Tab-separated table of C-alpha atoms and ligand atoms in Angstrom:
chain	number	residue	atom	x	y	z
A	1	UNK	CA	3.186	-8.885	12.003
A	2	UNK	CA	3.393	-8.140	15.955
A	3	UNK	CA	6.801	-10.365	16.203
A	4	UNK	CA	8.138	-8.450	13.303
A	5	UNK	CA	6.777	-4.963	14.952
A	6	UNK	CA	8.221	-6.324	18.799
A	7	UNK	CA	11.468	-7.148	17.252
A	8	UNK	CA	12.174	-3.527	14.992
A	9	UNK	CA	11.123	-1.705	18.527
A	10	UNK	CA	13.563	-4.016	20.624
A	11	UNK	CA	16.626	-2.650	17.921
A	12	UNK	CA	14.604	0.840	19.019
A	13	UNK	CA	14.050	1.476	15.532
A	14	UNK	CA	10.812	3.969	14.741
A	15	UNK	CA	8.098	2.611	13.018
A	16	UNK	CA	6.045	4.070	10.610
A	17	UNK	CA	2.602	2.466	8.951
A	18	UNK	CA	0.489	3.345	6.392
A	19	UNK	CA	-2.976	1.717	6.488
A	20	UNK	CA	-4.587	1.330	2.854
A	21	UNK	CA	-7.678	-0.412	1.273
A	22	UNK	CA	-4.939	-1.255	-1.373
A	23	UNK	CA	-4.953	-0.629	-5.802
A	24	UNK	CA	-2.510	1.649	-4.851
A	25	UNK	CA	-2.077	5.030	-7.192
A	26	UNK	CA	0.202	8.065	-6.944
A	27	UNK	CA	-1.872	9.189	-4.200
A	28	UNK	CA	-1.045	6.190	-1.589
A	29	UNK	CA	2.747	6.386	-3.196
A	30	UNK	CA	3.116	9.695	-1.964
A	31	UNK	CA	1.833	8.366	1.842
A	32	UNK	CA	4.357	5.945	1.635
A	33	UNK	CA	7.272	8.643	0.238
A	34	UNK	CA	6.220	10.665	3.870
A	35	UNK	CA	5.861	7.598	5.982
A	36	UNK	CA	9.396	6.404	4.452
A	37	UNK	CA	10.892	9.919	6.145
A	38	UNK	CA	9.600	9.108	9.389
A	39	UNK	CA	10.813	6.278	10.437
A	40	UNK	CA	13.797	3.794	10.134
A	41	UNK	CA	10.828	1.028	9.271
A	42	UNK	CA	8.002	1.263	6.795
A	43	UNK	CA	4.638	-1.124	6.775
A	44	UNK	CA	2.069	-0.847	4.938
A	45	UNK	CA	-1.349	-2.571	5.081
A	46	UNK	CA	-3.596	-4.049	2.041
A	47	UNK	CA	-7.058	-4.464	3.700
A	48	UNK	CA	-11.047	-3.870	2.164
A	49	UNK	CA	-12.008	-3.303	5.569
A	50	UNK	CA	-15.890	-4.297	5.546
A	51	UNK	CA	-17.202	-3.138	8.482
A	52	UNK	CA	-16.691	0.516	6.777
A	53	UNK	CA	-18.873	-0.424	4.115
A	54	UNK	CA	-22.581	-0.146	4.305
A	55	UNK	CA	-25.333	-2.711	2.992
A	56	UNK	CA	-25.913	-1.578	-0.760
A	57	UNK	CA	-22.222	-0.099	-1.393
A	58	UNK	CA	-19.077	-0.961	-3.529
A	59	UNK	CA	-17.663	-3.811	-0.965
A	60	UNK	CA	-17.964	-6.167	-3.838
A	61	UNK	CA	-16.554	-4.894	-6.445
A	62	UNK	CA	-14.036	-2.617	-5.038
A	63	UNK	CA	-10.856	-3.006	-6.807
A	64	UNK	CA	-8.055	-5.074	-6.029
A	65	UNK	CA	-4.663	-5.634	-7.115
A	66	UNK	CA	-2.363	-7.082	-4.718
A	67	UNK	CA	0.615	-7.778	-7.041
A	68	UNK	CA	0.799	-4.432	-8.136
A	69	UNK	CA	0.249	-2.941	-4.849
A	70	UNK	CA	3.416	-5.205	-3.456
A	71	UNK	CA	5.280	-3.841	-6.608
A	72	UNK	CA	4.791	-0.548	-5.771
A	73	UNK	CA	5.380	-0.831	-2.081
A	74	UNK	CA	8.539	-2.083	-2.382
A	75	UNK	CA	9.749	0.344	-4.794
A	76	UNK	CA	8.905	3.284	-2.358
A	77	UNK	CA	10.738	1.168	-0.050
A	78	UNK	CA	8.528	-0.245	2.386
A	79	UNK	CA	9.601	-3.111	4.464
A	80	UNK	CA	6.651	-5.380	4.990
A	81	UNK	CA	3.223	-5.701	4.088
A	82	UNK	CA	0.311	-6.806	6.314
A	83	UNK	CA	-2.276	-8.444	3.823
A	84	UNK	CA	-4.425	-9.990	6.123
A	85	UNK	CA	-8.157	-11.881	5.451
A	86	UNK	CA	-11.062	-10.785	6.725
A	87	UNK	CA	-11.719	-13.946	8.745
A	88	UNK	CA	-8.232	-13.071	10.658
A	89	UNK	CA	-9.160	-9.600	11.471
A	90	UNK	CA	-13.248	-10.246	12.694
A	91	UNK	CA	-13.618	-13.318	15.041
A	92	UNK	CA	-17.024	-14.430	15.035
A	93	UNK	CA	-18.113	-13.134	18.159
A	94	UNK	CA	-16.182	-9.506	17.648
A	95	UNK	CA	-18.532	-6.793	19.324
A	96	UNK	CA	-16.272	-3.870	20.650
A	97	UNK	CA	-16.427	-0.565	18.099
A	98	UNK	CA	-14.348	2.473	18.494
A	99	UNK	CA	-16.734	5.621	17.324
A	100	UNK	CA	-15.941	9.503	17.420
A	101	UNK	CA	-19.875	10.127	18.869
A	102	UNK	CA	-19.808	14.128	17.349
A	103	UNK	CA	-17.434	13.923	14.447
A	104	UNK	CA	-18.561	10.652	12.771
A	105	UNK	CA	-22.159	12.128	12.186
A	106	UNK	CA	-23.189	14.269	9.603
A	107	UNK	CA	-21.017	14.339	6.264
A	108	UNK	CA	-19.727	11.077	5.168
A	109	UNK	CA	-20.906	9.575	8.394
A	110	UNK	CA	-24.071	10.793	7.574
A	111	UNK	CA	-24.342	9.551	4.157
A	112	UNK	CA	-22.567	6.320	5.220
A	113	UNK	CA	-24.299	5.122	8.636
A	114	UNK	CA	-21.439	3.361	10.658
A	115	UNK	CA	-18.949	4.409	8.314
A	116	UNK	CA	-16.765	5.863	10.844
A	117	UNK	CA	-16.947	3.117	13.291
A	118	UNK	CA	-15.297	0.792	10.994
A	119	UNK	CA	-12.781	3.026	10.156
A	120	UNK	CA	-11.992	3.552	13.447
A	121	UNK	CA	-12.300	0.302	14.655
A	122	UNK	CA	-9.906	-1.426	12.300
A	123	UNK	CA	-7.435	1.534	12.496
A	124	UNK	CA	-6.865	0.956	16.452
A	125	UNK	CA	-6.617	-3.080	15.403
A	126	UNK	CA	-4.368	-2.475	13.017
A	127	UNK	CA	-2.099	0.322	15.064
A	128	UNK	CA	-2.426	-3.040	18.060
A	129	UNK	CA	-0.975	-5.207	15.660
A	130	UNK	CA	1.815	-3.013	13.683
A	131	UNK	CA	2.654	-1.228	16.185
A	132	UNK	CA	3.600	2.116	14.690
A	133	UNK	CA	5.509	5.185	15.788
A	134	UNK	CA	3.781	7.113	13.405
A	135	UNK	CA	1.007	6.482	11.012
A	136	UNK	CA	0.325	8.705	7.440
A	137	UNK	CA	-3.177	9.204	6.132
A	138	UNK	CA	-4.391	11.240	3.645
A	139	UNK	CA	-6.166	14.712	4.021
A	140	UNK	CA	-8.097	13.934	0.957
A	141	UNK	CA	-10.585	11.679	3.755
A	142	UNK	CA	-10.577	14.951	6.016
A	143	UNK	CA	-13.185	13.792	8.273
A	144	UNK	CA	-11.485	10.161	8.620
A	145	UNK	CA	-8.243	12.013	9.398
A	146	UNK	CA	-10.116	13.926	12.216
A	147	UNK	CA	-11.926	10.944	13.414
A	148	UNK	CA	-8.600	9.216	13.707
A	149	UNK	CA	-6.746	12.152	15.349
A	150	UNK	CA	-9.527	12.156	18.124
A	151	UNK	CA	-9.438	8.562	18.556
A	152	UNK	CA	-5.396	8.514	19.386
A	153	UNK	CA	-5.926	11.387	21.709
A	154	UNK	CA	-9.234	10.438	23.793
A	155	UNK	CA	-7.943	6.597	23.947
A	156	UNK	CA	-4.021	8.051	24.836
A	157	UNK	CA	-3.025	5.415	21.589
A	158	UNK	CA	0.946	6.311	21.388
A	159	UNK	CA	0.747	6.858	17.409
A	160	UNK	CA	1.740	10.059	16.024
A	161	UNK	CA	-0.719	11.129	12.892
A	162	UNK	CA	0.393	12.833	10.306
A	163	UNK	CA	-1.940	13.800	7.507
A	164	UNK	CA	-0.324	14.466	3.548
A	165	UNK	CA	-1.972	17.021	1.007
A	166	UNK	CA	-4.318	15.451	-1.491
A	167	UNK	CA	-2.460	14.189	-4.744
A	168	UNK	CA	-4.256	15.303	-8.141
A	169	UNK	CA	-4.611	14.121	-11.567
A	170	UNK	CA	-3.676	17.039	-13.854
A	171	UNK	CA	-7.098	18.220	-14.413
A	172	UNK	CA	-7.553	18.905	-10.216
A	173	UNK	CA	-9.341	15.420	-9.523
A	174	UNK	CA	-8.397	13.954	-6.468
A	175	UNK	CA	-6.918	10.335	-7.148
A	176	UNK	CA	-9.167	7.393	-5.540
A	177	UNK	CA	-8.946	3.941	-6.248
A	178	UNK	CA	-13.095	4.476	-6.998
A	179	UNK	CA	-11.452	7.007	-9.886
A	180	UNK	CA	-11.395	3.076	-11.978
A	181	UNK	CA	-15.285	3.244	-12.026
A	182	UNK	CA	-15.914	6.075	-14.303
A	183	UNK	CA	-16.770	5.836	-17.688
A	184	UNK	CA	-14.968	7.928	-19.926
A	185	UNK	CA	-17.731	10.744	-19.846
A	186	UNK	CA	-18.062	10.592	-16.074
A	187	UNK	CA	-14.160	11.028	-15.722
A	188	UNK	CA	-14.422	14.076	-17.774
A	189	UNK	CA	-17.360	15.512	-15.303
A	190	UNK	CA	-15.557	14.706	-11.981
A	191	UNK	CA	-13.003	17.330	-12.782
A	192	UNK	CA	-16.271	19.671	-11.727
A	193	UNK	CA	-15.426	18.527	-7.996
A	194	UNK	CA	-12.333	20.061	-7.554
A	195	UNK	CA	-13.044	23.319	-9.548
A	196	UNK	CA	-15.917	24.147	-8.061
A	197	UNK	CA	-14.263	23.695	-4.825
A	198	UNK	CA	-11.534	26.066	-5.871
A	199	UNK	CA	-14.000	28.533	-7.092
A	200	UNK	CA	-14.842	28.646	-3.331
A	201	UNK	CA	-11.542	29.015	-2.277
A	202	UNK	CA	-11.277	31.651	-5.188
A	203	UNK	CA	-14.082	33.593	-3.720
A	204	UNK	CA	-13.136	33.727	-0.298
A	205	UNK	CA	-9.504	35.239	-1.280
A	206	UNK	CA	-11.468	37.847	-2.451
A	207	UNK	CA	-13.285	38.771	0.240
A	208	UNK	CA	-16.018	36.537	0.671
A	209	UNK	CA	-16.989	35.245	4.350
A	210	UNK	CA	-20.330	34.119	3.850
A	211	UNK	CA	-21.226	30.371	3.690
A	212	UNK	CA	-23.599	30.250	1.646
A	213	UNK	CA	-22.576	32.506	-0.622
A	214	UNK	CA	-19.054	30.535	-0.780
A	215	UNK	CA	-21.106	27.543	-1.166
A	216	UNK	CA	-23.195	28.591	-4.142
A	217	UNK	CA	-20.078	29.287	-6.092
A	218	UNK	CA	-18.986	25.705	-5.516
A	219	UNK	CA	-22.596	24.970	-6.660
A	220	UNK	CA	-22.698	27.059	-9.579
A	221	UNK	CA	-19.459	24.540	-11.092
A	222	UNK	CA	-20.633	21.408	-9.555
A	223	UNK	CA	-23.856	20.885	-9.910
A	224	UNK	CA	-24.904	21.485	-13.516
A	225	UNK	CA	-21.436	18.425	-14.467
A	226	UNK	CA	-22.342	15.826	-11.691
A	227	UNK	CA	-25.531	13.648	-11.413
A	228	UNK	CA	-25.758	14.598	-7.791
A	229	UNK	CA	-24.596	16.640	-4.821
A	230	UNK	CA	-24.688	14.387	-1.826
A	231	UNK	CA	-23.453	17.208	0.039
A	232	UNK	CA	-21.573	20.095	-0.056
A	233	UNK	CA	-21.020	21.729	3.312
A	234	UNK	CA	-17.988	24.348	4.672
A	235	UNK	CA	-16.697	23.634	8.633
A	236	UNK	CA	-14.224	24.774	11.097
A	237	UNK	CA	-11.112	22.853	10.164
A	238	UNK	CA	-10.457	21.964	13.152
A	239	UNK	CA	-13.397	20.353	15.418
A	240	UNK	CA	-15.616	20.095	11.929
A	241	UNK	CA	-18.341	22.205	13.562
A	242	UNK	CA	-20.241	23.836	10.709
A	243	UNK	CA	-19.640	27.435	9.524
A	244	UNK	CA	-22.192	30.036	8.843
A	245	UNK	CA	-18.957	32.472	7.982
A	246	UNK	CA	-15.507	31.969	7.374
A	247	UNK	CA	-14.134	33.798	10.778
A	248	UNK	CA	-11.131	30.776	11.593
A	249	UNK	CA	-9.868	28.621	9.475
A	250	UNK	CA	-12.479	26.306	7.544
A	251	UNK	CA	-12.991	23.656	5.096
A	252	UNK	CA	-15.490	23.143	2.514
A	253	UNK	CA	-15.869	19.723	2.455
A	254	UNK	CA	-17.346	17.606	-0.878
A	255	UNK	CA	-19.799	14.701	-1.741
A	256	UNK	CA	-20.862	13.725	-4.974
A	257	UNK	CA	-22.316	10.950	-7.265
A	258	UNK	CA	-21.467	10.382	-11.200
A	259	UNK	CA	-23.670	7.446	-12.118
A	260	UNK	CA	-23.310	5.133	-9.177
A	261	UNK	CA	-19.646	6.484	-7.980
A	262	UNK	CA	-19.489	8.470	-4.909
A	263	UNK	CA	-16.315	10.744	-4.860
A	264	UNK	CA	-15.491	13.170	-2.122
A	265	UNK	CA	-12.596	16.006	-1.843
A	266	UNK	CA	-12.251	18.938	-0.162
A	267	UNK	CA	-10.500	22.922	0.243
A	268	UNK	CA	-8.990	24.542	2.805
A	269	UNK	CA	-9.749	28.083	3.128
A	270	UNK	CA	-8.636	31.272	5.575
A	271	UNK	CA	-5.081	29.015	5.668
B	301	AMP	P1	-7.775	4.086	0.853
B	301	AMP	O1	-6.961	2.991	0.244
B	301	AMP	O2	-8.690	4.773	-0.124
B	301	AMP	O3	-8.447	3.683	2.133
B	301	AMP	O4	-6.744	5.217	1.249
B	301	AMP	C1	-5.640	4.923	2.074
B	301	AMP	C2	-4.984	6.216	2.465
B	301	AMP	O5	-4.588	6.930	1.292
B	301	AMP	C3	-5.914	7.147	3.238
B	301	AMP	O6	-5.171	7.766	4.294
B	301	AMP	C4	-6.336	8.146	2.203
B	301	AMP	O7	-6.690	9.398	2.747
B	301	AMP	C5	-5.075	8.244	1.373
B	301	AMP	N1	-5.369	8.767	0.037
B	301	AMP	C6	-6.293	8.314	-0.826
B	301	AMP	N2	-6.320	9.079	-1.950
B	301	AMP	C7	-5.378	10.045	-1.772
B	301	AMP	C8	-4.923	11.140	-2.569
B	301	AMP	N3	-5.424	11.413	-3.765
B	301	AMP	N4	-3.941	11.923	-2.060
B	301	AMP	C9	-3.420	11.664	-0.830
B	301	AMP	N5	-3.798	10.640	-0.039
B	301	AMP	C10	-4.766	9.839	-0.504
């Protein structure tokens, strides 16, 4: 991967990278469409990274298709894929993390204890072995995409980041590859995520400032259609600070469990 990253930068070509956990849908598609505009070279990466998962989560059965992944990759155009094992990535005595100390707590990083370290971690290894120019991620994982934009500026990483508007099944949800758990029934609920979120956003174009009051409208549509709110929380868009009133722009930021699936999404609002 490095030789073939060394040699498109020798021909000064730009290269641009789009790390995935892979079972690609419409949502990763459109990463690649983006990354395919920015640069004269397009990788992608196909990698269950498991230091992001904790003890007790979906590590195990998180779904996988690699031919249909390649399939799709090369039919956005991309030029190679890095597949690599896990064995390749972690060396048995790897012990250096990368960690966001403000913005990887609370939220997902609260839920998901050392979460955000992994991400981080295998996102600098991976942008030290592809190499990119640019690298696309999706602003459906808002807090990963501002964990990732700190780490590239406070560790001076060369790698613009560019972050894509979340793609949507027709009903609002958010595609995720964890979309393939639901049961029929659940699939119907999750649609509550997204709507309740837009109430939010509804609410505040009317007039309403308040966070709490914004997020017991979200409440009001999500709660009584999921199994559980594991949280539900509005922010300053840009440093993630939380918001007790919409005065700059914010973000109201989602957490939820059908059954044993966790989905997150999240709304912009006051932009
Ligand atoms: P994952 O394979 O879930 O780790 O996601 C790989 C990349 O795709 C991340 O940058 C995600 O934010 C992005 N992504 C996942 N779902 C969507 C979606 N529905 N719309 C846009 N980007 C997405």
């Amino acid at each position: 991967m490095l030789a073939w990253s060394e040699a498109a930068r020798a021909r000064g070509e730009r290269i641009a990278f789009v790390p995935t956990m892979g079972f690609l849908h419409a949502g990763h598609v459109r990463l690649l469409e983006e990354a395919r505009r920015q640069g004269q070279r397009l990788a992608l990466s196909v990698f269950v990274n498991p230091t992001q998962f904790g003890p007790g989560e979906d590590l195990a059965r998180y779904p996988r298709d690699l031919d249909g992944d390649l399939d799709k990759a090369a039919a956005t155009g991309a030029d190679v894929a890095f597949v690599p094992d896990v064995a390749s990535m972690y060396g048995p005595h790897a012990q250096t993390f990368v960690e966001a100390r403000q913005l990887q707590k609370g939220l997902c990083g609260g839920s998901r204890p050392g979460h955000f370290a992994g991400v981080a971690t295998v996102v600098c290894k991976l942008f030290n072995i592809v190499r990119p120019h640019v690298a696309v991620f999706g602003e459906k994982d808002f807090q990963q995409l501002a964990v990732l934009r700190r780490m590239v500026a406070d560790l001076n990483m060369p790698v613009e980041i560019l972050g894509v508007p979340t793609v949507r099944e027709p009903d609002g949800l958010a595609l995720s590859s964890r979309n393939s758990y639901l049961s029929p029934a659940e699939r119907q609920r999750a649609a509550a995520l997204h709507a309740g979120l837009s109430a939010a956003h509804a609410r505040h174009a009317a007039g309403e400032t308040n966070a709490a009051a914004l997020i017991a409208a979200a409440s009001a549509v999500i709660a009584p259609r999921v199994d559980r709110i594991d949280y539900l929380e509005l922010r300053d868009s840009e440093t993630l600070a939380p918001l007790s009133n919409v005065d700059r722009p914010a973000v109201m930021l989602a957490a939820i469990f059908l059954g044993t699936t966790r989905l997150i999404d999240n709304q912009r609002l006051g932009c």
